[in-house]
Amino acid sequence: MGPENSNKANNYPRPTAPFVPPQTNSPFTSSRPVIGSQPSPFTPTSAPTPPTTSPSYPPGPVSGSSGPAFRPVQTGRPTPPYGPPTSGPFQRFPTQPFPLSSQPPPPHTSPVVQPISSPITRPPPSQFPPMSNFQNRQPPIPTMPVNGVPSSINGPPMQQPPPSIGSTHPAVRPAQTSTWPGYPGVQTSSAAPVSNQGGYVAPPPTSSVPFSSHQVGYGPTPPVASPLGMYGGPTPPTGGMAGLVEDFSSLSIGSMPGSYDAGLDTKVLPRPLEGDVEPTSFAQMYPMNCNSRYLRLTTSAIPNSQSLVSRWHLPLGAVVCPLAESPEGEEVPVINFATTGIVRCRRCRTYVNPYVTFTDGGRKWRCNICALLNDVQNDYFASLDSNGRRVDLDQHPELTKGCVEFVAPAEYMVRPPMPPLYFFLIDVSIYSVKSGMLEVIAETIKSCLDKLPGSTRTQIGFITFDSTIHFYNMKSSLTQPQMMVVSDLDDIFIPLPDDLLVNLSESRTVVDAFLDSLPSMFQDNLNVESAFGPALKAAFMVMSQLGGKLLIFQSTLPSLGVGRLRLRGDDIRAYGTDKENALRIPEDPFYKQMAADFTKFQVAVNVYAFSDKYTDIASLGTLAKYTGGQVYYYPSFQAAIHKDKLRHELARDLTRETAWEAVMRIRCGKGVRFTSYHGNFMLRSTDLLALPAVDCDKAYAMQFALEETLLTTQIVYFQVALLHTSSSGERRIRVHTAAASVVADLGEMYRQADTGAIVSLLGRLAIEKSLSYKLEEARNAIQLRIVKALKEYRNLYAVQHRVGTRMIYPESLKYLPLYGLALTKSTALRGGYADSQLDERCAAGFTMMALPVKKMLKLLYPSLLRVDGYLLESSMKADVFEKVCKRLPLAAESLDSRGIYIYDDGFRLVVWFGQMLSPDVFRNLVGEDLATDFSRVSLVRDNEMSRKLMDILKKLRGADASYYPLCHLVRQGEQPREGYLLLSNLVEDQVGGMNSYVDWILQIHRQVQQ
Amino acid sequence: MCCIYIRESLHTEEKEVRDGGDTCMATVLLHPHSSPCCRCLSDLEFDYINPYDSASRINFVILPEFITQGVLCLIYLLTGHWMMFLLSLPYLYYNVRLYTRNQHLVDVTEIFNQLNWEKKQRLFKLGYLIFLLFITLFWMIYNALEDDEM
């Protein structure tokens, strides 16, 4: 909101995150006098503070609430030094000796901080981590840059270079080199003066210190080295590079002596081998923000002008996962404003959050989003203490935490909260029976009945269908379910007004009896037809009273009645023409219409498809797409192979915590507006997402735009509100609040970019594009965006620095090209007709549209682990597994024919056995016969090594419960299984006409330079 | 409009004028189809109406609009107004193309994503119709005056 505020936040040393949010401001509030005593631009601010706010700035020690810290902004904003920075963020505070967030604080700052710190210990210790903590943490700060997180504000400490900076670097070195083992390797002709600023261009081998950009950013500017900064020689660099060098990373590209190829060493390319590294600077700047698992912005520096937006070529938006699973001990607090009613802003309807400020002795509060002054209801009133903090702050989690859940009173309901409702629509035609699907699902549903959320309120119902539709009367007074067959498909009617949908606890015995007899009931069914459309309509009629979750199990192409589909997609000529995309959208408008109707009546549809032949997932998936559901696809389902996967995923679907009849809205500050939404939901109005059912495995992406040409605020707030009915039957509102600073500098936007969120959004945009354009165009769009972004970034620095032929990119986006490449090679977007089955492509597309960020990144750049060393070493304990088995680059080069590798993308595990693997190991793991058919072999054997391998697989599966990765075994050279299971997924290799990583980088680099 | 038509036709039985009047009427008939759609779409944007109602209202008038437009073109053709026919031909082509691709109806699930485009398209159509109306009127009055002078 105000300039001071952001400064204060920056001022706050990084490792002190444990502070309870509101108090974080306090040091800065109280530090005001200290700052004021210096010739700093802050002085004027305290002076013009209007009388109302003045009490909140007693010169003495303050333990401020969020209120006072933010308040001056509204009044004292106009101080000139805070005007839009011209180039670097640090220039905003030209005379500020204060360390910015992630810099090693110059020594003289600690005296400044210390006086502040002592008063801080006065508030109750329960809220305030002792200040000694604060101080103790200071010494490690200089090494903070090691963490490799691009600092939020990266200006070099202007005045006092820490004398120890030279010694910091050696300390840094091991961490860096171990992380990027290959980096020091490259030596190229581009030994330009600045060649070392990036992490990836290393000087000749002797000086093995690749200074990564962010470190460089902290370096002081000793006059000695600044003129040249030549750093190619073996002489260890002084901090000299720092002054010259901006914080970007670079790759040397161009032929070098002794190398025959394009001059790019594959080893130096950045790879996300640590998985998803979230930028932490954001969370540290605004510790009261909700956790990044709920909300991630593509860049946490919001551009302040349209022109800046147009120069940021990547998507500008957020990825929201409103119900993400929180780890133990971090449960979302539930707040019940029983008497008060939920406290919201009168005008913009923002929920009360940690960033609102209380004034007027606690009688008014100012909305942080629209700045309206609201009255505090009597019940909610608490007086402010001398620092302007509410005295009862510790009893109000909604004022200290960015993520809370409110219990909603009756005015948030249009009808009584619905019970959890599960309805099953099961295809019982011949293929379902023969593949064993029917048996597995009957078994799984039965085993989950006790664990369904909602205890005694849960409702359940079944319809089965082949060429006719079978209804089941489950009335609790019956002992056996009654089956009613409707064969008139043109005019669907429901044979019973109720009892098709029953309360589970009352009719438990009937349901059990039904599930027991279901597989045997149809075991001789030879019907091959599928009256899917009419059955869907029947299910809709049954469910439309209440809403709920509809699980569809479909194993053939719908062939009868309304909504029948025809075989398509086998026409190879359609690919590459304008008609190509028509294959990826529903053929029959019936499906879209049904989806819209389902959403209207609060029904979420999950589609399970099992066929070995074409089932038109594009059409069926539409039902899931617009109802907030999910598509599960098991091509060529065979119970013997896929049983565990189906069982796990169905059980997860049935038992995970689900929020019902939900709507979600994201609000943001003035001047910013959300323009488009991407994911599985239906828009009910321009900014309201209708989500009949939401759970922790669903994420939604959205893009925003600036409404005004110039943003005048200094902070933009985002608030995600999800109004839902919990399984326990309570209406609740989950609220996530986050703040992000507004910047005027493009470099800062790049520095604070979040690759994960960007890739997630880019992927969703590309998949949406593939629905109306050719795949080729969707892929090109990704490439173009990356090229434009890097080009803009290059222009930003090319003038100041001689970047030569090197490729430069921000540290925060170092993985972006690789993820972009992985996107173009993902199942949903890769190749053409032959590269993946149409159904698989569509199913992957639907899945990717709903994936949370981490899961998406895992899918795009799966992990590849070499495990034979670990298996052979008998003494090793299971807990050293992570240390022994490091992730390897996803290239065929990483595969050694003497080893065993596990490939894990979160959806499947592939265990790859090298050809030269020792026979002993082989025998221990897969048995005697070398010629065994690997698609059928089982890994479970009674010996140490096999048990160890099973432990590894279990551990990998346990990392994320949302899907069950099925394990495939494959032997080197075993075609075609090796090809489609593993080789085609090695992202960095050249597969089927798609670029390899090196080619891709070269291509992007060429285009950037044009 | 009708008044002009009647008065003019009282003055003369000249065929030209009557035809001008007919086409005038047809053009006028088209207007009610475009403007409510626009209003519906902007209501939707400001959340005065839900997408389901909005889509069904808009879809209700789309086919009549296409048919009326086709009839108008036919009248132009039959009465030998070649210029007018050519002028309205692109509109007809666009409608036919939408219809054959099955894109003529508003999709309730995607209505918000298509909102801007739909609005633009309808405003453009409206402008086009107003232009046609203007030309027709001009033509009719011009003829009538000429007849008077004779």
PDB file of C-alpha atoms in Angstrom, chain B residues 16-132:
ATOM      1  CA  GLU B  16     -39.420   1.236 -57.513  1.00  0.00           C
ATOM      2  CA  VAL B  17     -40.739   3.012 -54.523  1.00  0.00           C
ATOM      3  CA  ARG B  18     -42.792   0.154 -53.280  1.00  0.00           C
ATOM      4  CA  ASP B  19     -39.873  -2.161 -53.505  1.00  0.00           C
ATOM      5  CA  GLY B  20     -37.748   0.328 -51.701  1.00  0.00           C
ATOM      6  CA  GLY B  21     -40.344   0.365 -49.013  1.00  0.00           C
ATOM      7  CA  ASP B  22     -40.451  -3.386 -48.771  1.00  0.00           C
ATOM      8  CA  THR B  23     -36.789  -3.701 -48.328  1.00  0.00           C
ATOM      9  CA  CYS B  24     -36.925  -0.901 -45.868  1.00  0.00           C
ATOM     10  CA  MET B  25     -39.383  -2.871 -43.834  1.00  0.00           C
ATOM     11  CA  ALA B  26     -37.249  -5.976 -43.982  1.00  0.00           C
ATOM     12  CA  THR B  27     -34.193  -4.091 -42.844  1.00  0.00           C
ATOM     13  CA  VAL B  28     -36.148  -2.603 -40.006  1.00  0.00           C
ATOM     14  CA  LEU B  29     -37.290  -6.074 -39.082  1.00  0.00           C
ATOM     15  CA  LEU B  30     -33.712  -7.189 -38.656  1.00  0.00           C
ATOM     16  CA  HIS B  31     -32.902  -4.577 -36.087  1.00  0.00           C
ATOM     17  CA  PRO B  32     -34.851  -6.087 -33.250  1.00  0.00           C
ATOM     18  CA  HIS B  33     -32.704  -9.154 -33.620  1.00  0.00           C
ATOM     19  CA  SER B  34     -29.377  -7.537 -33.176  1.00  0.00           C
ATOM     20  CA  SER B  35     -30.028  -5.015 -30.489  1.00  0.00           C
ATOM     21  CA  PRO B  36     -31.535  -7.281 -27.817  1.00  0.00           C
ATOM     22  CA  CYS B  37     -28.590  -9.610 -28.241  1.00  0.00           C
ATOM     23  CA  CYS B  38     -26.242  -6.746 -27.523  1.00  0.00           C
ATOM     24  CA  ARG B  39     -28.268  -5.715 -24.529  1.00  0.00           C
ATOM     25  CA  CYS B  40     -28.344  -9.274 -23.290  1.00  0.00           C
ATOM     26  CA  LEU B  41     -24.607  -9.550 -23.606  1.00  0.00           C
ATOM     27  CA  SER B  42     -23.915  -6.371 -21.722  1.00  0.00           C
ATOM     28  CA  ASP B  43     -26.372  -7.419 -19.027  1.00  0.00           C
ATOM     29  CA  LEU B  44     -24.441 -10.597 -18.758  1.00  0.00           C
ATOM     30  CA  GLU B  45     -21.227  -8.698 -18.428  1.00  0.00           C
ATOM     31  CA  PHE B  46     -22.610  -6.705 -15.537  1.00  0.00           C
ATOM     32  CA  ASP B  47     -24.107  -9.754 -13.932  1.00  0.00           C
ATOM     33  CA  TYR B  48     -27.750  -8.737 -14.302  1.00  0.00           C
ATOM     34  CA  ILE B  49     -28.593 -12.011 -15.967  1.00  0.00           C
ATOM     35  CA  ASN B  50     -27.209 -15.502 -15.640  1.00  0.00           C
ATOM     36  CA  PRO B  51     -25.469 -17.150 -18.561  1.00  0.00           C
ATOM     37  CA  TYR B  52     -28.145 -19.795 -18.980  1.00  0.00           C
ATOM     38  CA  ASP B  53     -30.967 -17.325 -19.553  1.00  0.00           C
ATOM     39  CA  SER B  54     -28.770 -15.094 -21.566  1.00  0.00           C
ATOM     40  CA  ALA B  55     -27.681 -17.864 -23.904  1.00  0.00           C
ATOM     41  CA  SER B  56     -31.170 -19.191 -24.407  1.00  0.00           C
ATOM     42  CA  ARG B  57     -32.528 -15.724 -25.128  1.00  0.00           C
ATOM     43  CA  ILE B  58     -29.837 -15.004 -27.642  1.00  0.00           C
ATOM     44  CA  ASN B  59     -30.073 -18.393 -29.289  1.00  0.00           C
ATOM     45  CA  PHE B  60     -33.807 -17.948 -29.589  1.00  0.00           C
ATOM     46  CA  VAL B  61     -33.440 -15.056 -32.020  1.00  0.00           C
ATOM     47  CA  ILE B  62     -30.426 -16.212 -33.973  1.00  0.00           C
ATOM     48  CA  LEU B  63     -32.190 -18.391 -36.521  1.00  0.00           C
ATOM     49  CA  PRO B  64     -34.998 -15.892 -37.159  1.00  0.00           C
ATOM     50  CA  GLU B  65     -32.333 -13.292 -37.734  1.00  0.00           C
ATOM     51  CA  PHE B  66     -30.533 -15.463 -40.257  1.00  0.00           C
ATOM     52  CA  ILE B  67     -33.764 -16.288 -42.057  1.00  0.00           C
ATOM     53  CA  THR B  68     -34.930 -12.682 -42.219  1.00  0.00           C
ATOM     54  CA  GLN B  69     -31.606 -11.661 -43.570  1.00  0.00           C
ATOM     55  CA  GLY B  70     -31.777 -14.388 -46.191  1.00  0.00           C
ATOM     56  CA  VAL B  71     -35.246 -13.280 -47.198  1.00  0.00           C
ATOM     57  CA  LEU B  72     -34.074  -9.699 -47.472  1.00  0.00           C
ATOM     58  CA  CYS B  73     -31.304 -10.752 -49.803  1.00  0.00           C
ATOM     59  CA  LEU B  74     -33.773 -12.714 -51.841  1.00  0.00           C
ATOM     60  CA  ILE B  75     -36.065  -9.716 -52.168  1.00  0.00           C
ATOM     61  CA  TYR B  76     -33.182  -7.591 -53.353  1.00  0.00           C
ATOM     62  CA  LEU B  77     -32.292 -10.230 -55.877  1.00  0.00           C
ATOM     63  CA  LEU B  78     -35.816 -10.765 -57.159  1.00  0.00           C
ATOM     64  CA  THR B  79     -36.601  -7.087 -57.494  1.00  0.00           C
ATOM     65  CA  GLY B  80     -33.397  -6.508 -59.336  1.00  0.00           C
ATOM     66  CA  HIS B  81     -31.658  -4.272 -56.821  1.00  0.00           C
ATOM     67  CA  TRP B  82     -28.250  -5.533 -57.697  1.00  0.00           C
ATOM     68  CA  MET B  83     -26.305  -3.001 -55.743  1.00  0.00           C
ATOM     69  CA  MET B  84     -28.231  -3.623 -52.571  1.00  0.00           C
ATOM     70  CA  PHE B  85     -27.981  -7.336 -53.076  1.00  0.00           C
ATOM     71  CA  LEU B  86     -24.228  -7.154 -53.442  1.00  0.00           C
ATOM     72  CA  LEU B  87     -24.000  -4.974 -50.375  1.00  0.00           C
ATOM     73  CA  SER B  88     -25.795  -7.461 -48.213  1.00  0.00           C
ATOM     74  CA  LEU B  89     -24.077 -10.456 -49.684  1.00  0.00           C
ATOM     75  CA  PRO B  90     -21.082 -10.481 -47.283  1.00  0.00           C
ATOM     76  CA  TYR B  91     -23.457 -10.507 -44.338  1.00  0.00           C
ATOM     77  CA  LEU B  92     -25.302 -13.444 -45.856  1.00  0.00           C
ATOM     78  CA  TYR B  93     -22.082 -15.270 -46.545  1.00  0.00           C
ATOM     79  CA  TYR B  94     -20.909 -14.771 -42.991  1.00  0.00           C
ATOM     80  CA  ASN B  95     -24.158 -16.090 -41.587  1.00  0.00           C
ATOM     81  CA  VAL B  96     -24.160 -19.112 -43.851  1.00  0.00           C
ATOM     82  CA  ARG B  97     -20.594 -19.866 -42.941  1.00  0.00           C
ATOM     83  CA  LEU B  98     -21.374 -19.726 -39.243  1.00  0.00           C
ATOM     84  CA  TYR B  99     -24.361 -21.937 -39.763  1.00  0.00           C
ATOM     85  CA  THR B 100     -22.583 -24.587 -41.782  1.00  0.00           C
ATOM     86  CA  ARG B 101     -19.784 -24.760 -39.234  1.00  0.00           C
ATOM     87  CA  ASN B 102     -22.339 -25.046 -36.518  1.00  0.00           C
ATOM     88  CA  GLN B 103     -20.970 -21.989 -34.782  1.00  0.00           C
ATOM     89  CA  HIS B 104     -24.015 -19.822 -35.010  1.00  0.00           C
ATOM     90  CA  LEU B 105     -25.399 -20.556 -31.547  1.00  0.00           C
ATOM     91  CA  VAL B 106     -23.931 -19.058 -28.421  1.00  0.00           C
ATOM     92  CA  ASP B 107     -22.215 -21.632 -26.267  1.00  0.00           C
ATOM     93  CA  VAL B 108     -23.341 -21.272 -22.680  1.00  0.00           C
ATOM     94  CA  THR B 109     -20.217 -22.840 -21.251  1.00  0.00           C
ATOM     95  CA  GLU B 110     -17.870 -20.511 -23.051  1.00  0.00           C
ATOM     96  CA  ILE B 111     -20.069 -17.468 -23.209  1.00  0.00           C
ATOM     97  CA  PHE B 112     -17.821 -15.347 -21.025  1.00  0.00           C
ATOM     98  CA  ASN B 113     -14.753 -16.092 -23.044  1.00  0.00           C
ATOM     99  CA  GLN B 114     -16.594 -15.208 -26.214  1.00  0.00           C
ATOM    100  CA  LEU B 115     -18.340 -12.222 -24.758  1.00  0.00           C
ATOM    101  CA  ASN B 116     -16.152  -9.561 -26.293  1.00  0.00           C
ATOM    102  CA  TRP B 117     -16.120 -11.141 -29.676  1.00  0.00           C
ATOM    103  CA  GLU B 118     -19.866 -11.701 -29.678  1.00  0.00           C
ATOM    104  CA  LYS B 119     -20.494  -8.133 -28.698  1.00  0.00           C
ATOM    105  CA  LYS B 120     -18.181  -6.814 -31.348  1.00  0.00           C
ATOM    106  CA  GLN B 121     -19.730  -9.004 -33.970  1.00  0.00           C
ATOM    107  CA  ARG B 122     -23.239  -7.913 -33.107  1.00  0.00           C
ATOM    108  CA  LEU B 123     -22.381  -4.246 -32.963  1.00  0.00           C
ATOM    109  CA  PHE B 124     -20.780  -4.585 -36.359  1.00  0.00           C
ATOM    110  CA  LYS B 125     -23.852  -6.285 -37.732  1.00  0.00           C
ATOM    111  CA  LEU B 126     -26.014  -3.567 -36.272  1.00  0.00           C
ATOM    112  CA  GLY B 127     -23.890  -0.902 -37.906  1.00  0.00           C
ATOM    113  CA  TYR B 128     -24.103  -2.746 -41.153  1.00  0.00           C
ATOM    114  CA  LEU B 129     -27.887  -2.910 -40.964  1.00  0.00           C
ATOM    115  CA  ILE B 130     -28.166   0.756 -40.143  1.00  0.00           C
ATOM    116  CA  PHE B 131     -26.042   1.492 -43.148  1.00  0.00           C
ATOM    117  CA  LEU B 132     -28.291  -0.649 -45.346  1.00  0.00           C
TER     118      LEU B 132
END
